[in-house]
Amino acid sequence: MKAALFALTLLASTAAWAATPVEPADLYRISMTDDVEVSPDGAQVLFTRMQFDIQTDRRVTEWWLATVGKTGLDKRLLIAGQAGAGGAVWAPDGKRIAYVAPWLGKPQIWVLDVAEGVGKPVTSGSIAPRGLEWSPDGASIAFTARVEAPMPKVAGMPEKPAGATWAPDPRVISDWSYRTNDGGYIKAGADHLFVVAVAGGTPTQLTKGNEDQIEGGAHWAPDGQSLIYAAAVRPGNDRLAGESDLYRIAASGGTPERLTSIDGGERGARLSPDGQWLAWVGSPKTTKFYAQPGLWLRRLSGGEPVHLTAALDRPVGGFEWAKDGKALYVSYGDVGLVRVATIPVSGGAAKLIVPAIGGTRLYLPSSGGDWSMGGDTHAFTTVEADRPAALGVMKAGKLIGKIDFNEKWRAEKTIGAMERLTWKAPDGLTIEGWLQYPPGFDPAKKYPVALEIHGGPNGDYGPYFSITHQLYAAAGYVVLWSNPRGSTGYGEKFANGITPEYGGEYPGPDHGDLMAGMDEVLKRPWADARNQYIGGGSGGGVLTTFAIGQTNRFNAAAALRPVTDWSIQGLTSDLPALTLSNWVVGNPWDNRDLYWRRSTFSLVGKVTTPTILITGEEDYRTPIAQTEAYYQALKFRNVPAMMVRLPGANHGMGRPSQWLQSNLAVINWYNQFRKY
């Protein structure tokens, strides 16, 4: 076994005697950087400080400004959390920023002169802007917004009398996709591209149509005469998983020009500084479980696209053009981390620039985070094992400073070590994972081991602080998390190790990877084989319910927002096209045996492991009906079971207090079945 310790030593403190383990209320005491924007000249960094307000139980985001010096950073608060500002972006002159914040009862675009520190609204209409992008001359801002339409009504209904109290109108639904996990039921209308003058006035709507005409935001051409954007407007597009194409439209409006017609998804397109090359993040169409996004390049005038990151074999998150247009800076997932490298336009090996970017999910140790560049300055969220992500700034390839709002909090806490480990799967494949030890860990004692499985399933975990694992550790559990096959960041073949094209099935070989990890940990003298636990959310809930249908080795299990029936999942979740075209082959009515075999509900008759199930009542990614059915089956069979329903929560598990409730419910459940 290979091992490397990330945080073996506690911070020295004169108040070490007062240090305490992580506790639930700490969620309201910590803060995190989760958005960074470097000014065009690299002299300043706009970044957020996100924290949870204990009174309102809501996320509060402040915007701070860091000045980049030769040897360090200075900081000042720029926009207070009460403003509710989001999506801030720099103007080309590096003196102003634009952002979205409430005004007149609706989200509006604001512009703030950084020197003055006072924001002024630019829009005042009824549409809600998002995805702001400054024009090259700094005179206009492009944005995306939804133009709402009247909701369909049942024809023939009499008029409601004045003052009458009737039942709410029904939702009349005729679209294939009708709700999303993040936004709930989709409002009638369409997403469109707009441009507004910074001086004010009525925004100009560039795109037309009754269906959505843009996905995400748009990017200006260097000459400011047009904008590039992605749209999913092919006939029947809502039934095509991940399908989108690139378009260009004049800044004054008109008929959009289609730039790509590749089967698959293209997004995030940007033109080179000379306007001659078009680069984008693309995922070609596939029948495999996972379509790995890569960086693609083509002359704007036409020709065959080139996959610049084919040799890298890693999922690309985003990119920026170098000023001279000869290279691109690309962020990509790699073995549980996110990195930034440069790749020449002419092709060739990637050169590492930012070695590691920290995840910013906080609830779980998922990779991700944020990165930005300007001049020779790179700013990013940092990798931290014992606290949430801070702001890191590199200049000319060297770290010149870090802004960490959690230093005082960390000095008052005792936190166990985090250890990286690897092991061999049953077929010899190397799997990577991490252990979180309890504070005050004593290797001479015995400790229960809790396996925690990530979702996706095409996602990944990394060496990051998470409130979930810290609370488990503080309760005395050694926590194991890992990246079994199906995880991203280890190559396209690894991520598709759960697809039939590579001899796998989901769930399937990933189960062996996980059990081998538990077996490896149990070789250690401190690991208590009498006390083994398993849990996970979403895709981790799938693998949890699969595991307890295969083995009774675990004292207790926790399945959070699981998929237990692929027929129900495919036809009620907000990802029907992806489920029915990539995750399970064919239709439930034509391939009933396959859908049933792949559903962990088919194994519920074998389960003897005490199981807690936790799901948000407004989770439309893995709808709660599957949790309910699994729970009732366990109760019918007299298997100890508990269901925890989170009112108003979606797949993200809701508000901060609901995060804590989901953690504490699991800990309390595990404790009930612990052997001493």
CSV table of C-alpha atoms in Angstrom, one decimal, residues 358-582:
chain,number,residue,atom,x,y,z
A,358,GLY,CA,-9.4,23.2,-4.3
A,359,GLY,CA,-13.0,21.9,-4.4
A,360,THR,CA,-15.7,24.2,-3.1
A,361,ARG,CA,-18.6,21.9,-2.4
A,362,LEU,CA,-18.0,21.9,1.4
A,363,TYR,CA,-20.8,19.3,2.1
A,364,LEU,CA,-18.7,16.6,0.5
A,365,PRO,CA,-15.0,16.4,-0.7
A,366,SER,CA,-15.8,16.8,-4.4
A,367,SER,CA,-13.3,18.3,-6.8
A,368,GLY,CA,-14.1,21.5,-8.7
A,369,GLY,CA,-13.3,25.0,-7.4
A,370,ASP,CA,-12.6,28.1,-9.5
A,371,TRP,CA,-9.7,29.6,-11.4
A,372,SER,CA,-9.1,32.9,-13.3
A,373,MET,CA,-6.2,34.6,-15.0
A,374,GLY,CA,-5.2,38.1,-16.1
A,375,GLY,CA,-1.8,39.3,-17.2
A,376,ASP,CA,0.7,36.8,-15.5
A,377,THR,CA,-1.6,36.4,-12.5
A,378,HIS,CA,-3.5,33.2,-11.7
A,379,ALA,CA,-6.0,33.1,-8.9
A,380,PHE,CA,-7.7,30.0,-7.6
A,381,THR,CA,-9.4,28.3,-4.7
A,382,THR,CA,-6.9,26.4,-2.7
A,383,VAL,CA,-6.7,22.7,-1.7
A,384,GLU,CA,-7.1,22.4,2.0
A,385,ALA,CA,-7.5,19.2,4.0
A,386,ASP,CA,-8.4,20.7,7.4
A,387,ARG,CA,-10.4,23.8,6.4
A,388,PRO,CA,-12.5,25.1,3.5
A,389,ALA,CA,-10.9,26.6,0.4
A,390,ALA,CA,-9.0,29.9,0.6
A,391,LEU,CA,-7.9,32.3,-2.2
A,392,GLY,CA,-4.5,31.5,-3.7
A,393,VAL,CA,-2.6,33.8,-6.1
A,394,MET,CA,0.3,32.8,-8.3
A,395,LYS,CA,2.4,35.2,-10.3
A,396,ALA,CA,5.1,34.2,-12.8
A,397,GLY,CA,4.7,30.6,-11.7
A,398,LYS,CA,5.1,31.2,-8.0
A,399,LEU,CA,2.6,31.4,-5.1
A,400,ILE,CA,2.8,35.0,-3.8
A,401,GLY,CA,0.0,34.9,-1.3
A,402,LYS,CA,-3.1,33.3,0.2
A,403,ILE,CA,-6.1,34.8,1.9
A,404,ASP,CA,-7.6,32.4,4.4
A,405,PHE,CA,-10.6,33.6,6.4
A,406,ASN,CA,-10.5,30.4,8.6
A,407,GLU,CA,-7.1,30.7,10.3
A,408,LYS,CA,-8.6,31.7,13.7
A,409,TRP,CA,-11.2,29.0,13.5
A,410,ARG,CA,-8.7,26.4,12.6
A,411,ALA,CA,-6.4,27.3,15.4
A,412,GLU,CA,-9.2,26.6,17.9
A,413,LYS,CA,-10.0,23.1,16.4
A,414,THR,CA,-8.4,19.7,16.7
A,415,ILE,CA,-8.7,17.9,13.4
A,416,GLY,CA,-7.3,14.4,12.6
A,417,ALA,CA,-5.0,13.6,9.7
A,418,MET,CA,-6.0,12.9,6.2
A,419,GLU,CA,-4.2,10.1,4.4
A,420,ARG,CA,-4.0,9.1,0.7
A,421,LEU,CA,-3.9,5.4,-0.1
A,422,THR,CA,-4.1,3.1,-3.1
A,423,TRP,CA,-5.1,-0.6,-3.5
A,424,LYS,CA,-5.7,-3.2,-6.1
A,425,ALA,CA,-9.2,-4.0,-7.3
A,426,PRO,CA,-10.1,-7.7,-7.9
A,427,ASP,CA,-9.0,-7.5,-11.5
A,428,GLY,CA,-5.7,-5.7,-10.6
A,429,LEU,CA,-6.8,-2.1,-11.4
A,430,THR,CA,-5.3,0.5,-9.1
A,431,ILE,CA,-7.9,2.5,-7.1
A,432,GLU,CA,-7.2,5.7,-5.2
A,433,GLY,CA,-8.8,6.8,-1.9
A,434,TRP,CA,-8.4,8.8,1.2
A,435,LEU,CA,-8.8,8.3,5.0
A,436,GLN,CA,-10.0,10.9,7.5
A,437,TYR,CA,-8.8,10.0,11.0
A,438,PRO,CA,-10.6,11.2,14.1
A,439,PRO,CA,-9.0,13.9,16.2
A,440,GLY,CA,-6.7,12.4,18.8
A,441,PHE,CA,-6.3,9.2,16.8
A,442,ASP,CA,-4.5,6.5,18.8
A,443,PRO,CA,-3.3,3.6,16.5
A,444,ALA,CA,-3.2,1.3,19.6
A,445,LYS,CA,-7.0,1.5,19.8
A,446,LYS,CA,-9.8,0.0,17.6
A,447,TYR,CA,-11.9,2.3,15.4
A,448,PRO,CA,-15.0,1.7,13.3
A,449,VAL,CA,-14.6,2.3,9.6
A,450,ALA,CA,-17.2,4.2,7.5
A,451,LEU,CA,-17.1,3.9,3.7
A,452,GLU,CA,-18.6,6.9,2.0
A,453,ILE,CA,-19.2,6.8,-1.7
A,454,HIS,CA,-19.4,9.7,-4.2
A,455,GLY,CA,-22.3,10.3,-6.6
A,456,GLY,CA,-22.4,11.0,-10.3
A,457,PRO,CA,-21.5,8.3,-10.8
A,458,ASN,CA,-19.2,10.1,-13.2
A,459,GLY,CA,-17.8,12.4,-10.5
A,460,ASP,CA,-14.9,12.3,-8.2
A,461,TYR,CA,-13.6,12.9,-4.6
A,462,GLY,CA,-10.3,14.4,-3.6
A,463,PRO,CA,-8.2,15.4,-0.6
A,464,TYR,CA,-10.6,18.2,0.6
A,465,PHE,CA,-12.2,19.3,3.8
A,466,SER,CA,-15.9,18.4,4.0
A,467,ILE,CA,-18.3,19.0,6.9
A,468,THR,CA,-19.7,15.5,6.4
A,469,HIS,CA,-16.5,13.6,6.9
A,470,GLN,CA,-15.3,15.9,9.7
A,471,LEU,CA,-18.4,15.2,11.7
A,472,TYR,CA,-18.1,11.5,11.1
A,473,ALA,CA,-14.5,11.6,12.3
A,474,ALA,CA,-15.4,13.8,15.3
A,475,ALA,CA,-17.9,11.1,16.2
A,476,GLY,CA,-15.1,8.5,16.3
A,477,TYR,CA,-15.2,7.0,12.8
A,478,VAL,CA,-12.3,6.6,10.4
A,479,VAL,CA,-13.8,7.6,7.1
A,480,LEU,CA,-12.8,6.0,3.8
A,481,TRP,CA,-13.7,7.7,0.5
A,482,SER,CA,-12.4,6.8,-3.0
A,483,ASN,CA,-12.7,7.0,-6.7
A,484,PRO,CA,-13.8,3.6,-8.0
A,485,ARG,CA,-14.1,3.0,-11.7
A,486,GLY,CA,-16.8,5.3,-13.2
A,487,SER,CA,-15.0,8.2,-11.5
A,488,THR,CA,-13.6,11.0,-13.7
A,489,GLY,CA,-10.0,12.3,-13.8
A,490,TYR,CA,-8.4,8.9,-14.5
A,491,GLY,CA,-9.0,8.7,-18.2
A,492,GLU,CA,-12.0,8.1,-20.4
A,493,LYS,CA,-11.7,4.3,-20.2
A,494,PHE,CA,-11.7,4.3,-16.4
A,495,ALA,CA,-14.7,6.6,-16.3
A,496,ASN,CA,-16.5,4.2,-18.7
A,497,GLY,CA,-15.5,1.1,-16.7
A,498,ILE,CA,-19.1,0.8,-15.8
A,499,THR,CA,-20.4,0.7,-19.4
A,500,PRO,CA,-20.9,-2.4,-21.5
A,501,GLU,CA,-18.5,-1.2,-24.1
A,502,TYR,CA,-15.7,-1.9,-21.6
A,503,GLY,CA,-17.2,-5.0,-20.2
A,504,GLY,CA,-18.9,-3.3,-17.2
A,505,GLU,CA,-22.3,-2.5,-16.0
A,506,TYR,CA,-23.7,0.0,-13.4
A,507,PRO,CA,-23.7,-0.9,-10.7
A,508,GLY,CA,-21.1,-3.6,-11.1
A,509,PRO,CA,-17.3,-3.6,-11.1
A,510,ASP,CA,-17.2,-0.4,-9.0
A,511,HIS,CA,-18.6,-2.5,-6.2
A,512,GLY,CA,-15.5,-4.7,-6.2
A,513,ASP,CA,-13.3,-1.6,-6.2
A,514,LEU,CA,-15.0,-0.4,-3.0
A,515,MET,CA,-15.0,-3.7,-1.2
A,516,ALA,CA,-11.3,-4.1,-2.0
A,517,GLY,CA,-10.7,-0.7,-0.4
A,518,MET,CA,-12.5,-1.7,2.8
A,519,ASP,CA,-10.5,-5.0,2.9
A,520,GLU,CA,-7.3,-3.0,2.5
A,521,VAL,CA,-8.2,-0.7,5.4
A,522,LEU,CA,-9.2,-3.6,7.6
A,523,LYS,CA,-5.6,-5.0,7.3
A,524,ARG,CA,-4.5,-2.2,9.6
A,525,PRO,CA,-4.4,-3.1,13.3
A,526,TRP,CA,-6.6,-0.2,14.5
A,527,ALA,CA,-9.5,-1.1,12.1
A,528,ASP,CA,-12.3,-2.8,13.9
A,529,ALA,CA,-13.8,-5.5,11.5
A,530,ARG,CA,-16.7,-5.8,13.9
A,531,ASN,CA,-17.8,-2.2,13.0
A,532,GLN,CA,-18.1,-1.6,9.3
A,533,TYR,CA,-20.5,1.0,7.8
A,534,ILE,CA,-21.4,2.1,4.3
A,535,GLY,CA,-23.2,5.1,2.9
A,536,GLY,CA,-23.3,7.6,0.0
A,537,GLY,CA,-25.5,9.9,-1.9
A,538,SER,CA,-27.0,9.9,-5.4
A,539,GLY,CA,-24.8,7.5,-7.3
A,540,GLY,CA,-23.3,6.6,-3.9
A,541,GLY,CA,-26.8,5.7,-2.9
A,542,VAL,CA,-27.0,3.4,-5.8
A,543,LEU,CA,-23.8,1.6,-4.8
A,544,THR,CA,-24.9,1.5,-1.1
A,545,THR,CA,-28.2,-0.2,-1.9
A,546,PHE,CA,-26.3,-2.5,-4.3
A,547,ALA,CA,-23.7,-3.5,-1.8
A,548,ILE,CA,-26.2,-4.4,1.0
A,549,GLY,CA,-28.0,-6.6,-1.5
A,550,GLN,CA,-24.7,-8.4,-2.1
A,551,THR,CA,-23.2,-8.7,1.4
A,552,ASN,CA,-24.1,-8.5,5.0
A,553,ARG,CA,-20.7,-7.3,6.2
A,554,PHE,CA,-21.9,-3.9,7.2
A,555,ASN,CA,-23.4,-3.1,10.6
A,556,ALA,CA,-25.6,-0.3,9.1
A,557,ALA,CA,-26.0,1.6,5.8
A,558,ALA,CA,-27.0,5.1,4.8
A,559,ALA,CA,-28.5,5.6,1.3
A,560,LEU,CA,-29.0,9.3,0.5
A,561,ARG,CA,-31.1,10.3,-2.5
A,562,PRO,CA,-30.6,6.9,-4.2
A,563,VAL,CA,-31.7,5.5,-7.5
A,564,THR,CA,-33.4,2.2,-6.7
A,565,ASP,CA,-35.6,1.7,-9.8
A,566,TRP,CA,-34.2,2.7,-13.2
A,567,SER,CA,-37.7,2.7,-14.9
A,568,ILE,CA,-39.0,5.3,-12.4
A,569,GLN,CA,-35.7,7.2,-12.6
A,570,GLY,CA,-35.7,7.3,-16.4
A,571,LEU,CA,-39.2,8.6,-16.6
A,572,THR,CA,-39.5,10.9,-13.6
A,573,SER,CA,-36.1,12.5,-13.1
A,574,ASP,CA,-34.9,15.8,-14.8
A,575,LEU,CA,-32.4,13.7,-16.8
A,576,PRO,CA,-34.7,11.4,-18.9
A,577,ALA,CA,-32.8,11.7,-22.2
A,578,LEU,CA,-29.4,10.9,-20.5
A,579,THR,CA,-30.9,8.0,-18.5
A,580,LEU,CA,-32.6,6.4,-21.4
A,581,SER,CA,-29.9,6.9,-24.0
A,582,ASN,CA,-26.6,6.4,-22.0
